[in-house]
């Protein structure tokens, strides 16, 4: 399990909180509680996305894949390399692949996938795909910088009671 960062970068904290607010919005809309945003190096939010798995009836409707679709339509590979994807929870392997293929250069997240499994009560088994995003990115031929997981209480709280 990746070590939790002891101090959240002051540039990342408001973005992480906004990603968690997007997760809360997704939950309020009847979807799974995940949110993501795309920001530039100065911290300006360029795009946001929520999980839409339930409402769109699309298992690929994760917040990060929804964001990658929007970002790829708006920005070129050179621009995406300088942008930061901020997620309420660690990107799953599918999302990490989409982030990599889009060319996004940096990922920041709060709750780890192991932390999420601890909340959901799921034990790794036939329906689990435990593969940290760092491992997915490490297999690529270009670097993706990863910051996280961060110990952000609201990133855990947004899941409270949802998975029971």
PDB file of C-alpha atoms in Angstrom:
ATOM      1  CA  UNK A   1       0.000   0.000   0.000  1.00  0.00           C
ATOM      2  CA  UNK A   2       1.450   3.406  -0.915  1.00  0.00           C
ATOM      3  CA  UNK A   3       2.394   5.483   2.089  1.00  0.00           C
ATOM      4  CA  UNK A   4      -0.031   8.308   2.800  1.00  0.00           C
ATOM      5  CA  UNK A   5       1.420  11.725   2.200  1.00  0.00           C
ATOM      6  CA  UNK A   6       1.811  13.405   5.547  1.00  0.00           C
ATOM      7  CA  UNK A   7       1.182  16.890   4.202  1.00  0.00           C
ATOM      8  CA  UNK A   8      -1.158  17.687   1.357  1.00  0.00           C
ATOM      9  CA  UNK A   9       0.438  20.140  -1.037  1.00  0.00           C
ATOM     10  CA  UNK A  10      -1.338  23.469  -0.541  1.00  0.00           C
ATOM     11  CA  UNK A  11      -1.924  23.654  -4.301  1.00  0.00           C
ATOM     12  CA  UNK A  12      -3.606  20.240  -4.276  1.00  0.00           C
ATOM     13  CA  UNK A  13      -5.882  20.641  -1.243  1.00  0.00           C
ATOM     14  CA  UNK A  14      -8.576  22.908  -2.774  1.00  0.00           C
ATOM     15  CA  UNK A  15      -8.586  20.781  -5.933  1.00  0.00           C
ATOM     16  CA  UNK A  16      -8.936  17.566  -3.942  1.00  0.00           C
ATOM     17  CA  UNK A  17     -11.816  19.084  -1.995  1.00  0.00           C
ATOM     18  CA  UNK A  18     -13.501  20.102  -5.250  1.00  0.00           C
ATOM     19  CA  UNK A  19     -13.074  16.548  -6.609  1.00  0.00           C
ATOM     20  CA  UNK A  20     -14.727  15.210  -3.447  1.00  0.00           C
ATOM     21  CA  UNK A  21     -17.561  17.734  -3.877  1.00  0.00           C
ATOM     22  CA  UNK A  22     -18.038  16.359  -7.400  1.00  0.00           C
ATOM     23  CA  UNK A  23     -18.183  12.865  -5.891  1.00  0.00           C
ATOM     24  CA  UNK A  24     -20.906  14.053  -3.514  1.00  0.00           C
ATOM     25  CA  UNK A  25     -22.791  15.526  -6.460  1.00  0.00           C
ATOM     26  CA  UNK A  26     -22.522  12.223  -8.345  1.00  0.00           C
ATOM     27  CA  UNK A  27     -23.885  10.400  -5.318  1.00  0.00           C
ATOM     28  CA  UNK A  28     -26.772  12.867  -4.997  1.00  0.00           C
ATOM     29  CA  UNK A  29     -27.606  12.192  -8.658  1.00  0.00           C
ATOM     30  CA  UNK A  30     -27.854   8.442  -7.973  1.00  0.00           C
ATOM     31  CA  UNK A  31     -24.381   7.474  -9.164  1.00  0.00           C
ATOM     32  CA  UNK A  32     -21.325   6.091  -7.434  1.00  0.00           C
ATOM     33  CA  UNK A  33     -19.506   8.710  -5.321  1.00  0.00           C
ATOM     34  CA  UNK A  34     -16.533   9.591  -7.510  1.00  0.00           C
ATOM     35  CA  UNK A  35     -15.485  12.920  -8.993  1.00  0.00           C
ATOM     36  CA  UNK A  36     -12.563  14.251 -11.014  1.00  0.00           C
ATOM     37  CA  UNK A  37     -11.339  17.499 -12.468  1.00  0.00           C
ATOM     38  CA  UNK A  38      -8.659  18.740 -14.828  1.00  0.00           C
ATOM     39  CA  UNK A  39      -6.542  21.722 -13.832  1.00  0.00           C
ATOM     40  CA  UNK A  40      -3.620  23.636 -15.236  1.00  0.00           C
ATOM     41  CA  UNK A  41      -0.336  24.187 -13.407  1.00  0.00           C
ATOM     42  CA  UNK A  42      -1.677  27.320 -11.717  1.00  0.00           C
ATOM     43  CA  UNK A  43      -4.599  25.371 -10.227  1.00  0.00           C
ATOM     44  CA  UNK A  44      -7.261  26.795 -12.522  1.00  0.00           C
ATOM     45  CA  UNK A  45      -9.971  24.186 -13.043  1.00  0.00           C
ATOM     46  CA  UNK A  46     -10.560  23.606 -16.743  1.00  0.00           C
ATOM     47  CA  UNK A  47     -13.026  20.696 -16.748  1.00  0.00           C
ATOM     48  CA  UNK A  48     -14.985  18.622 -14.238  1.00  0.00           C
ATOM     49  CA  UNK A  49     -16.705  15.256 -14.394  1.00  0.00           C
ATOM     50  CA  UNK A  50     -18.696  12.935 -12.185  1.00  0.00           C
ATOM     51  CA  UNK A  51     -19.344   9.236 -12.186  1.00  0.00           C
ATOM     52  CA  UNK A  52     -22.367   8.389 -14.397  1.00  0.00           C
ATOM     53  CA  UNK A  53     -22.308   4.582 -14.264  1.00  0.00           C
ATOM     54  CA  UNK A  54     -25.876   4.261 -12.985  1.00  0.00           C
ATOM     55  CA  UNK A  55     -27.650   7.108 -14.765  1.00  0.00           C
ATOM     56  CA  UNK A  56     -25.988   6.406 -18.131  1.00  0.00           C
ATOM     57  CA  UNK A  57     -26.133   2.623 -17.666  1.00  0.00           C
ATOM     58  CA  UNK A  58     -22.495   2.523 -18.772  1.00  0.00           C
ATOM     59  CA  UNK A  59     -19.896   0.661 -16.743  1.00  0.00           C
ATOM     60  CA  UNK A  60     -17.197   2.857 -18.294  1.00  0.00           C
ATOM     61  CA  UNK A  61     -18.847   6.029 -16.967  1.00  0.00           C
ATOM     62  CA  UNK A  62     -16.277   6.556 -14.250  1.00  0.00           C
ATOM     63  CA  UNK A  63     -15.509  10.176 -13.354  1.00  0.00           C
ATOM     64  CA  UNK A  64     -11.985   9.904 -14.774  1.00  0.00           C
ATOM     65  CA  UNK A  65     -13.000   8.315 -18.087  1.00  0.00           C
ATOM     66  CA  UNK A  66     -15.759  10.893 -18.481  1.00  0.00           C
ATOM     67  CA  UNK A  67     -13.163  13.593 -17.841  1.00  0.00           C
ATOM     68  CA  UNK A  68     -10.682  12.067 -20.287  1.00  0.00           C
ATOM     69  CA  UNK A  69     -13.354  12.052 -23.013  1.00  0.00           C
ATOM     70  CA  UNK A  70     -14.016  15.756 -22.437  1.00  0.00           C
ATOM     71  CA  UNK A  71     -10.327  16.633 -22.189  1.00  0.00           C
ATOM     72  CA  UNK A  72      -9.320  14.719 -25.316  1.00  0.00           C
ATOM     73  CA  UNK A  73     -11.994  16.502 -27.321  1.00  0.00           C
ATOM     74  CA  UNK A  74     -10.830  19.913 -26.120  1.00  0.00           C
ATOM     75  CA  UNK A  75      -7.031  19.665 -25.766  1.00  0.00           C
ATOM     76  CA  UNK A  76      -4.181  18.203 -27.772  1.00  0.00           C
ATOM     77  CA  UNK A  77      -1.539  15.820 -26.468  1.00  0.00           C
ATOM     78  CA  UNK A  78       1.017  18.587 -25.899  1.00  0.00           C
ATOM     79  CA  UNK A  79      -1.444  20.542 -23.745  1.00  0.00           C
ATOM     80  CA  UNK A  80      -2.638  17.463 -21.833  1.00  0.00           C
ATOM     81  CA  UNK A  81       0.924  16.580 -20.837  1.00  0.00           C
ATOM     82  CA  UNK A  82       1.067  19.777 -18.771  1.00  0.00           C
ATOM     83  CA  UNK A  83      -2.330  19.312 -17.090  1.00  0.00           C
ATOM     84  CA  UNK A  84      -3.261  17.690 -13.778  1.00  0.00           C
ATOM     85  CA  UNK A  85      -6.110  15.239 -13.252  1.00  0.00           C
ATOM     86  CA  UNK A  86      -7.370  15.394  -9.663  1.00  0.00           C
ATOM     87  CA  UNK A  87      -9.598  12.560  -8.439  1.00  0.00           C
ATOM     88  CA  UNK A  88     -11.496  11.928  -5.238  1.00  0.00           C
ATOM     89  CA  UNK A  89     -10.305   8.307  -5.293  1.00  0.00           C
ATOM     90  CA  UNK A  90      -7.371   6.530  -6.925  1.00  0.00           C
ATOM     91  CA  UNK A  91      -8.067   5.874 -10.609  1.00  0.00           C
ATOM     92  CA  UNK A  92      -8.908   2.239 -11.335  1.00  0.00           C
ATOM     93  CA  UNK A  93      -6.897   0.334 -13.976  1.00  0.00           C
ATOM     94  CA  UNK A  94      -9.389   1.254 -16.731  1.00  0.00           C
ATOM     95  CA  UNK A  95      -9.220   4.931 -15.833  1.00  0.00           C
ATOM     96  CA  UNK A  96      -5.442   4.852 -15.449  1.00  0.00           C
ATOM     97  CA  UNK A  97      -5.200   3.411 -18.961  1.00  0.00           C
ATOM     98  CA  UNK A  98      -7.432   6.155 -20.331  1.00  0.00           C
ATOM     99  CA  UNK A  99      -5.391   8.815 -18.517  1.00  0.00           C
ATOM    100  CA  UNK A 100      -2.176   7.360 -19.913  1.00  0.00           C
ATOM    101  CA  UNK A 101      -3.473   7.108 -23.487  1.00  0.00           C
ATOM    102  CA  UNK A 102      -4.790  10.675 -23.335  1.00  0.00           C
ATOM    103  CA  UNK A 103      -1.315  11.858 -22.372  1.00  0.00           C
ATOM    104  CA  UNK A 104      -2.249  13.599 -19.112  1.00  0.00           C
ATOM    105  CA  UNK A 105       1.007  14.231 -17.264  1.00  0.00           C
ATOM    106  CA  UNK A 106       0.031  14.303 -13.593  1.00  0.00           C
ATOM    107  CA  UNK A 107      -2.526  12.571 -11.372  1.00  0.00           C
ATOM    108  CA  UNK A 108      -3.433  13.625  -7.824  1.00  0.00           C
ATOM    109  CA  UNK A 109      -5.865  11.620  -5.694  1.00  0.00           C
ATOM    110  CA  UNK A 110      -7.135  11.335  -2.138  1.00  0.00           C
ATOM    111  CA  UNK A 111      -8.521   7.893  -1.224  1.00  0.00           C
ATOM    112  CA  UNK A 112      -6.490   4.842  -2.293  1.00  0.00           C
ATOM    113  CA  UNK A 113      -8.071   1.836  -3.974  1.00  0.00           C
ATOM    114  CA  UNK A 114      -7.185  -0.244  -0.905  1.00  0.00           C
ATOM    115  CA  UNK A 115      -8.864   2.356   1.271  1.00  0.00           C
ATOM    116  CA  UNK A 116     -11.941   2.134  -0.945  1.00  0.00           C
ATOM    117  CA  UNK A 117     -12.020  -1.660  -0.634  1.00  0.00           C
ATOM    118  CA  UNK A 118     -11.823  -1.203   3.130  1.00  0.00           C
ATOM    119  CA  UNK A 119     -14.905   1.027   3.009  1.00  0.00           C
ATOM    120  CA  UNK A 120     -16.922  -1.140   0.623  1.00  0.00           C
ATOM    121  CA  UNK A 121     -16.157  -4.292   2.569  1.00  0.00           C
ATOM    122  CA  UNK A 122     -15.117  -6.008  -0.645  1.00  0.00           C
ATOM    123  CA  UNK A 123     -12.416  -8.568  -0.253  1.00  0.00           C
ATOM    124  CA  UNK A 124     -10.228  -8.969  -3.311  1.00  0.00           C
ATOM    125  CA  UNK A 125     -11.773 -11.838  -5.222  1.00  0.00           C
ATOM    126  CA  UNK A 126     -13.219 -12.720  -8.597  1.00  0.00           C
ATOM    127  CA  UNK A 127     -14.799  -9.293  -9.112  1.00  0.00           C
ATOM    128  CA  UNK A 128     -11.887  -7.185  -7.826  1.00  0.00           C
ATOM    129  CA  UNK A 129      -9.086  -5.772  -9.920  1.00  0.00           C
ATOM    130  CA  UNK A 130      -6.540  -4.492  -7.436  1.00  0.00           C
ATOM    131  CA  UNK A 131      -3.940  -2.740  -9.539  1.00  0.00           C
ATOM    132  CA  UNK A 132      -2.667   0.604  -8.270  1.00  0.00           C
ATOM    133  CA  UNK A 133      -2.514   3.364 -10.864  1.00  0.00           C
ATOM    134  CA  UNK A 134       1.230   3.739 -10.259  1.00  0.00           C
ATOM    135  CA  UNK A 135       1.701   0.180 -11.509  1.00  0.00           C
ATOM    136  CA  UNK A 136      -0.352   0.854 -14.638  1.00  0.00           C
ATOM    137  CA  UNK A 137       1.594   4.041 -15.378  1.00  0.00           C
ATOM    138  CA  UNK A 138       4.940   2.334 -14.665  1.00  0.00           C
ATOM    139  CA  UNK A 139       4.306  -0.023 -17.610  1.00  0.00           C
ATOM    140  CA  UNK A 140       4.044   2.890 -20.043  1.00  0.00           C
ATOM    141  CA  UNK A 141       6.790   4.406 -22.127  1.00  0.00           C
ATOM    142  CA  UNK A 142       6.324   7.913 -20.789  1.00  0.00           C
ATOM    143  CA  UNK A 143       6.142   9.067 -17.219  1.00  0.00           C
ATOM    144  CA  UNK A 144       2.980  10.047 -15.398  1.00  0.00           C
ATOM    145  CA  UNK A 145       3.605  11.830 -12.102  1.00  0.00           C
ATOM    146  CA  UNK A 146       1.377  10.587  -9.281  1.00  0.00           C
ATOM    147  CA  UNK A 147       0.636  12.312  -5.961  1.00  0.00           C
ATOM    148  CA  UNK A 148      -1.408  10.406  -3.426  1.00  0.00           C
ATOM    149  CA  UNK A 149      -3.046   8.849  -1.637  1.00  0.00           C
ATOM    150  CA  UNK A 150      -3.760  11.732   0.711  1.00  0.00           C
ATOM    151  CA  UNK A 151      -5.467  11.349   4.050  1.00  0.00           C
ATOM    152  CA  UNK A 152      -8.474  13.571   3.415  1.00  0.00           C
ATOM    153  CA  UNK A 153     -11.392  12.709   5.748  1.00  0.00           C
ATOM    154  CA  UNK A 154     -14.074  14.000   3.359  1.00  0.00           C
ATOM    155  CA  UNK A 155     -12.826  11.605   0.676  1.00  0.00           C
ATOM    156  CA  UNK A 156     -13.802   8.772   3.005  1.00  0.00           C
ATOM    157  CA  UNK A 157     -16.984  10.433   4.299  1.00  0.00           C
ATOM    158  CA  UNK A 158     -18.512  10.774   0.811  1.00  0.00           C
ATOM    159  CA  UNK A 159     -18.709   6.946   0.728  1.00  0.00           C
ATOM    160  CA  UNK A 160     -20.313   6.603   4.181  1.00  0.00           C
ATOM    161  CA  UNK A 161     -23.339   4.323   3.976  1.00  0.00           C
ATOM    162  CA  UNK A 162     -23.292   4.182   0.179  1.00  0.00           C
ATOM    163  CA  UNK A 163     -21.888   0.686  -0.310  1.00  0.00           C
ATOM    164  CA  UNK A 164     -23.929  -1.117   2.373  1.00  0.00           C
TER     165      UNK A 164
END
